[in-house]
Amino acid sequence: MIENEADRAAAVADLKGWDRLFGVPEEAVGHANQFGFRAGDYAQDGSSWLTTGSPVTVSQSDATMPNTATFEGAGISANALDRIVFTLAITDPANADTAKTRFADIVRQFLSQYAIKDGGALDAIAAEESADGVIDAVPVSIAVAPGDGENRTITVTFTRPAASTPGNPQAQG
């Protein structure tokens, strides 16, 4: 067991940026938890691997249904994430602008822990615009979905490029 941990630590020691974010799931979970998501271990869930966090209030906690953000990481291997998803549930439209600003800040700060800058790609959050793009060769999708009444969700998904496989990470950024 200790030998496997040492091998794993050596294998990821030089990873940076997106390679490190996707290639060291336990670290990504730890970084997400710094924002209060309380995500559990990245663990096997059927044929895939998954971690999900608890909702974090991102505006007016005294609202009947406060706006919340969630975090999820998923993949097909214990050693790599294939997808990172942040979702904002706008359930208190009166405080939507504050929630969108805080949500975008959380996502940007999460990326900054890996020295990744979005270059304005996340500006679509505040504008509530669906958008597909790339940040340093990594696909990012921002999807806005209507809910009941004025409720809606904004989902930001980062996807590990297919060129990189869990056993053979390629430099992504």
Short mmCIF file of C-alpha atoms in Angstrom, two decimals:
data_model
loop_
_atom_site.label_atom_id
_atom_site.label_comp_id
_atom_site.label_asym_id
_atom_site.label_seq_id
_atom_site.Cartn_x
_atom_site.Cartn_y
_atom_site.Cartn_z
CA MET A 1 0.00 0.00 0.00
CA ILE A 2 2.73 2.49 0.94
CA GLU A 3 4.67 1.50 -2.19
CA ASN A 4 1.60 2.24 -4.34
CA GLU A 5 1.18 5.63 -2.65
CA ALA A 6 4.83 6.46 -3.29
CA ASP A 7 4.50 5.42 -6.94
CA ARG A 8 1.38 7.56 -7.30
CA ALA A 9 3.05 10.58 -5.67
CA ALA A 10 6.04 10.25 -8.00
CA ALA A 11 3.77 9.89 -11.05
CA VAL A 12 1.90 13.13 -10.33
CA ALA A 13 4.71 15.19 -8.81
CA ASP A 14 5.40 17.18 -11.97
CA LEU A 15 1.80 17.68 -13.08
CA LYS A 16 0.65 21.28 -13.30
CA GLY A 17 -2.41 23.19 -14.44
CA TRP A 18 -5.18 21.15 -16.00
CA ASP A 19 -3.06 17.99 -15.90
CA ARG A 20 -2.87 18.27 -12.12
CA LEU A 21 -6.55 19.24 -11.73
CA PHE A 22 -7.73 16.19 -13.69
CA GLY A 23 -4.84 13.89 -12.70
CA VAL A 24 -5.00 14.20 -8.92
CA PRO A 25 -8.68 13.73 -7.96
CA GLU A 26 -8.06 13.76 -4.21
CA GLU A 27 -6.40 17.17 -4.50
CA ALA A 28 -9.23 18.58 -6.64
CA VAL A 29 -11.73 17.39 -4.01
CA GLY A 30 -9.64 19.06 -1.30
CA HIS A 31 -9.54 22.32 -3.25
CA ALA A 32 -13.31 22.22 -3.81
CA ASN A 33 -13.82 21.61 -0.11
CA GLN A 34 -11.97 24.83 0.67
CA PHE A 35 -15.12 26.56 -0.64
CA GLY A 36 -17.35 24.60 1.73
CA PHE A 37 -18.65 21.90 -0.64
CA ARG A 38 -17.83 19.04 1.74
CA ALA A 39 -17.35 16.65 -1.18
CA GLY A 40 -16.74 13.07 -0.20
CA ASP A 41 -13.93 10.85 -1.38
CA TYR A 42 -13.59 10.21 -5.10
CA ALA A 43 -14.94 6.67 -5.00
CA GLN A 44 -16.26 3.99 -7.30
CA ASP A 45 -19.94 4.34 -8.17
CA GLY A 46 -20.92 1.45 -10.43
CA SER A 47 -18.65 1.49 -13.49
CA SER A 48 -17.43 5.05 -12.89
CA TRP A 49 -15.85 7.14 -10.13
CA LEU A 50 -17.64 10.06 -8.50
CA THR A 51 -17.48 12.72 -5.84
CA THR A 52 -20.27 15.14 -5.05
CA GLY A 53 -20.40 18.07 -2.70
CA SER A 54 -23.14 19.50 -0.54
CA PRO A 55 -24.86 22.73 -1.64
CA VAL A 56 -23.16 25.96 -0.55
CA THR A 57 -25.26 29.10 -0.05
CA VAL A 58 -23.99 31.87 -2.34
CA SER A 59 -26.37 34.69 -1.38
CA GLN A 60 -28.86 35.75 1.28
CA SER A 61 -28.86 32.80 3.66
CA ASP A 62 -32.07 34.10 5.25
CA ALA A 63 -34.04 33.69 2.01
CA THR A 64 -36.80 31.07 2.00
CA MET A 65 -34.94 29.20 -0.77
CA PRO A 66 -31.38 30.61 -0.89
CA ASN A 67 -29.32 30.36 -4.08
CA THR A 68 -26.82 27.51 -3.85
CA ALA A 69 -23.80 26.13 -5.69
CA THR A 70 -22.71 22.50 -5.95
CA PHE A 71 -19.57 20.65 -7.06
CA GLU A 72 -19.15 17.26 -8.73
CA GLY A 73 -16.18 15.37 -10.12
CA ALA A 74 -16.50 12.22 -12.22
CA GLY A 75 -14.35 9.86 -14.23
CA ILE A 76 -13.81 6.32 -15.40
CA SER A 77 -10.65 5.74 -13.39
CA ALA A 78 -9.60 6.09 -9.77
CA ASN A 79 -6.56 8.04 -10.91
CA ALA A 80 -8.17 10.77 -13.01
CA LEU A 81 -11.19 13.01 -13.25
CA ASP A 82 -12.78 13.29 -16.67
CA ARG A 83 -15.26 15.97 -15.76
CA ILE A 84 -15.60 18.74 -13.16
CA VAL A 85 -19.05 20.32 -12.79
CA PHE A 86 -20.12 23.37 -10.80
CA THR A 87 -23.84 24.18 -10.72
CA LEU A 88 -25.62 27.28 -9.49
CA ALA A 89 -29.28 26.87 -8.55
CA ILE A 90 -31.03 30.22 -8.63
CA THR A 91 -34.01 29.77 -6.33
CA ASP A 92 -34.04 33.32 -4.93
CA PRO A 93 -34.30 35.51 -8.05
CA ALA A 94 -34.15 38.71 -5.99
CA ASN A 95 -30.52 37.90 -5.16
CA ALA A 96 -29.55 36.29 -8.47
CA ASP A 97 -26.94 38.89 -9.41
CA THR A 98 -25.06 38.42 -6.13
CA ALA A 99 -25.27 34.65 -6.51
CA LYS A 100 -23.92 34.70 -10.08
CA THR A 101 -21.01 36.94 -9.05
CA ARG A 102 -20.11 34.75 -6.08
CA PHE A 103 -20.50 31.57 -8.13
CA ALA A 104 -18.18 32.88 -10.88
CA ASP A 105 -15.69 33.93 -8.19
CA ILE A 106 -15.74 30.43 -6.65
CA VAL A 107 -15.11 28.76 -10.01
CA ARG A 108 -12.32 31.24 -10.87
CA GLN A 109 -10.70 30.82 -7.45
CA PHE A 110 -10.88 27.04 -7.77
CA LEU A 111 -9.07 27.25 -11.13
CA SER A 112 -6.53 29.74 -9.75
CA GLN A 113 -5.31 27.07 -7.33
CA TYR A 114 -3.91 25.40 -10.45
CA ALA A 115 -2.68 28.69 -11.98
CA ILE A 116 -5.44 28.47 -14.61
CA LYS A 117 -6.96 31.75 -15.79
CA ASP A 118 -10.29 31.72 -17.59
CA GLY A 119 -9.49 34.66 -19.91
CA GLY A 120 -13.07 35.88 -19.63
CA ALA A 121 -14.64 32.55 -20.60
CA LEU A 122 -16.64 32.52 -17.37
CA ASP A 123 -18.17 35.95 -18.01
CA ALA A 124 -21.15 34.12 -19.51
CA ILE A 125 -22.20 33.20 -15.95
CA ALA A 126 -23.09 36.79 -15.01
CA ALA A 127 -24.78 37.31 -18.36
CA GLU A 128 -26.69 34.03 -17.98
CA GLU A 129 -25.65 32.96 -21.44
CA SER A 130 -25.04 29.41 -22.53
CA ALA A 131 -21.60 29.12 -24.10
CA ASP A 132 -19.09 26.52 -25.24
CA GLY A 133 -15.41 27.30 -25.42
CA VAL A 134 -11.95 26.32 -24.29
CA ILE A 135 -9.58 27.43 -21.57
CA ASP A 136 -6.02 26.39 -22.39
CA ALA A 137 -7.22 23.58 -24.70
CA VAL A 138 -9.73 22.22 -22.17
CA PRO A 139 -13.40 22.29 -23.19
CA VAL A 140 -15.69 24.36 -20.99
CA SER A 141 -19.45 24.45 -21.32
CA ILE A 142 -21.77 26.90 -19.60
CA ALA A 143 -25.40 25.86 -19.77
CA VAL A 144 -28.37 27.88 -18.54
CA ALA A 145 -31.54 25.88 -17.92
CA PRO A 146 -34.93 27.25 -16.92
CA GLY A 147 -36.78 25.84 -13.95
CA ASP A 148 -40.11 26.59 -12.36
CA GLY A 149 -41.12 30.25 -12.45
CA GLU A 150 -38.03 32.42 -12.16
CA ASN A 151 -35.87 29.54 -10.91
CA ARG A 152 -33.04 28.38 -13.14
CA THR A 153 -29.64 26.68 -13.08
CA ILE A 154 -26.29 27.62 -14.51
CA THR A 155 -23.95 24.67 -14.97
CA VAL A 156 -20.23 25.00 -15.74
CA THR A 157 -18.57 21.82 -16.99
CA PHE A 158 -14.85 21.29 -17.59
CA THR A 159 -14.02 18.17 -19.60
CA ARG A 160 -10.62 16.51 -19.77
CA PRO A 161 -9.56 16.35 -23.44
CA ALA A 162 -9.88 12.87 -24.95
CA ALA A 163 -6.24 12.94 -26.06
CA SER A 164 -5.20 12.35 -22.46
CA THR A 165 -5.93 8.94 -20.98
CA PRO A 166 -5.84 8.19 -17.25
CA GLY A 167 -2.77 5.98 -17.58
CA ASN A 168 -0.93 8.34 -19.94
CA PRO A 169 -1.59 12.00 -19.13
CA GLN A 170 -0.53 14.45 -21.81
CA ALA A 171 0.34 18.06 -21.09
CA GLN A 172 -2.83 20.15 -21.34
CA GLY A 173 -1.82 23.42 -19.74
#
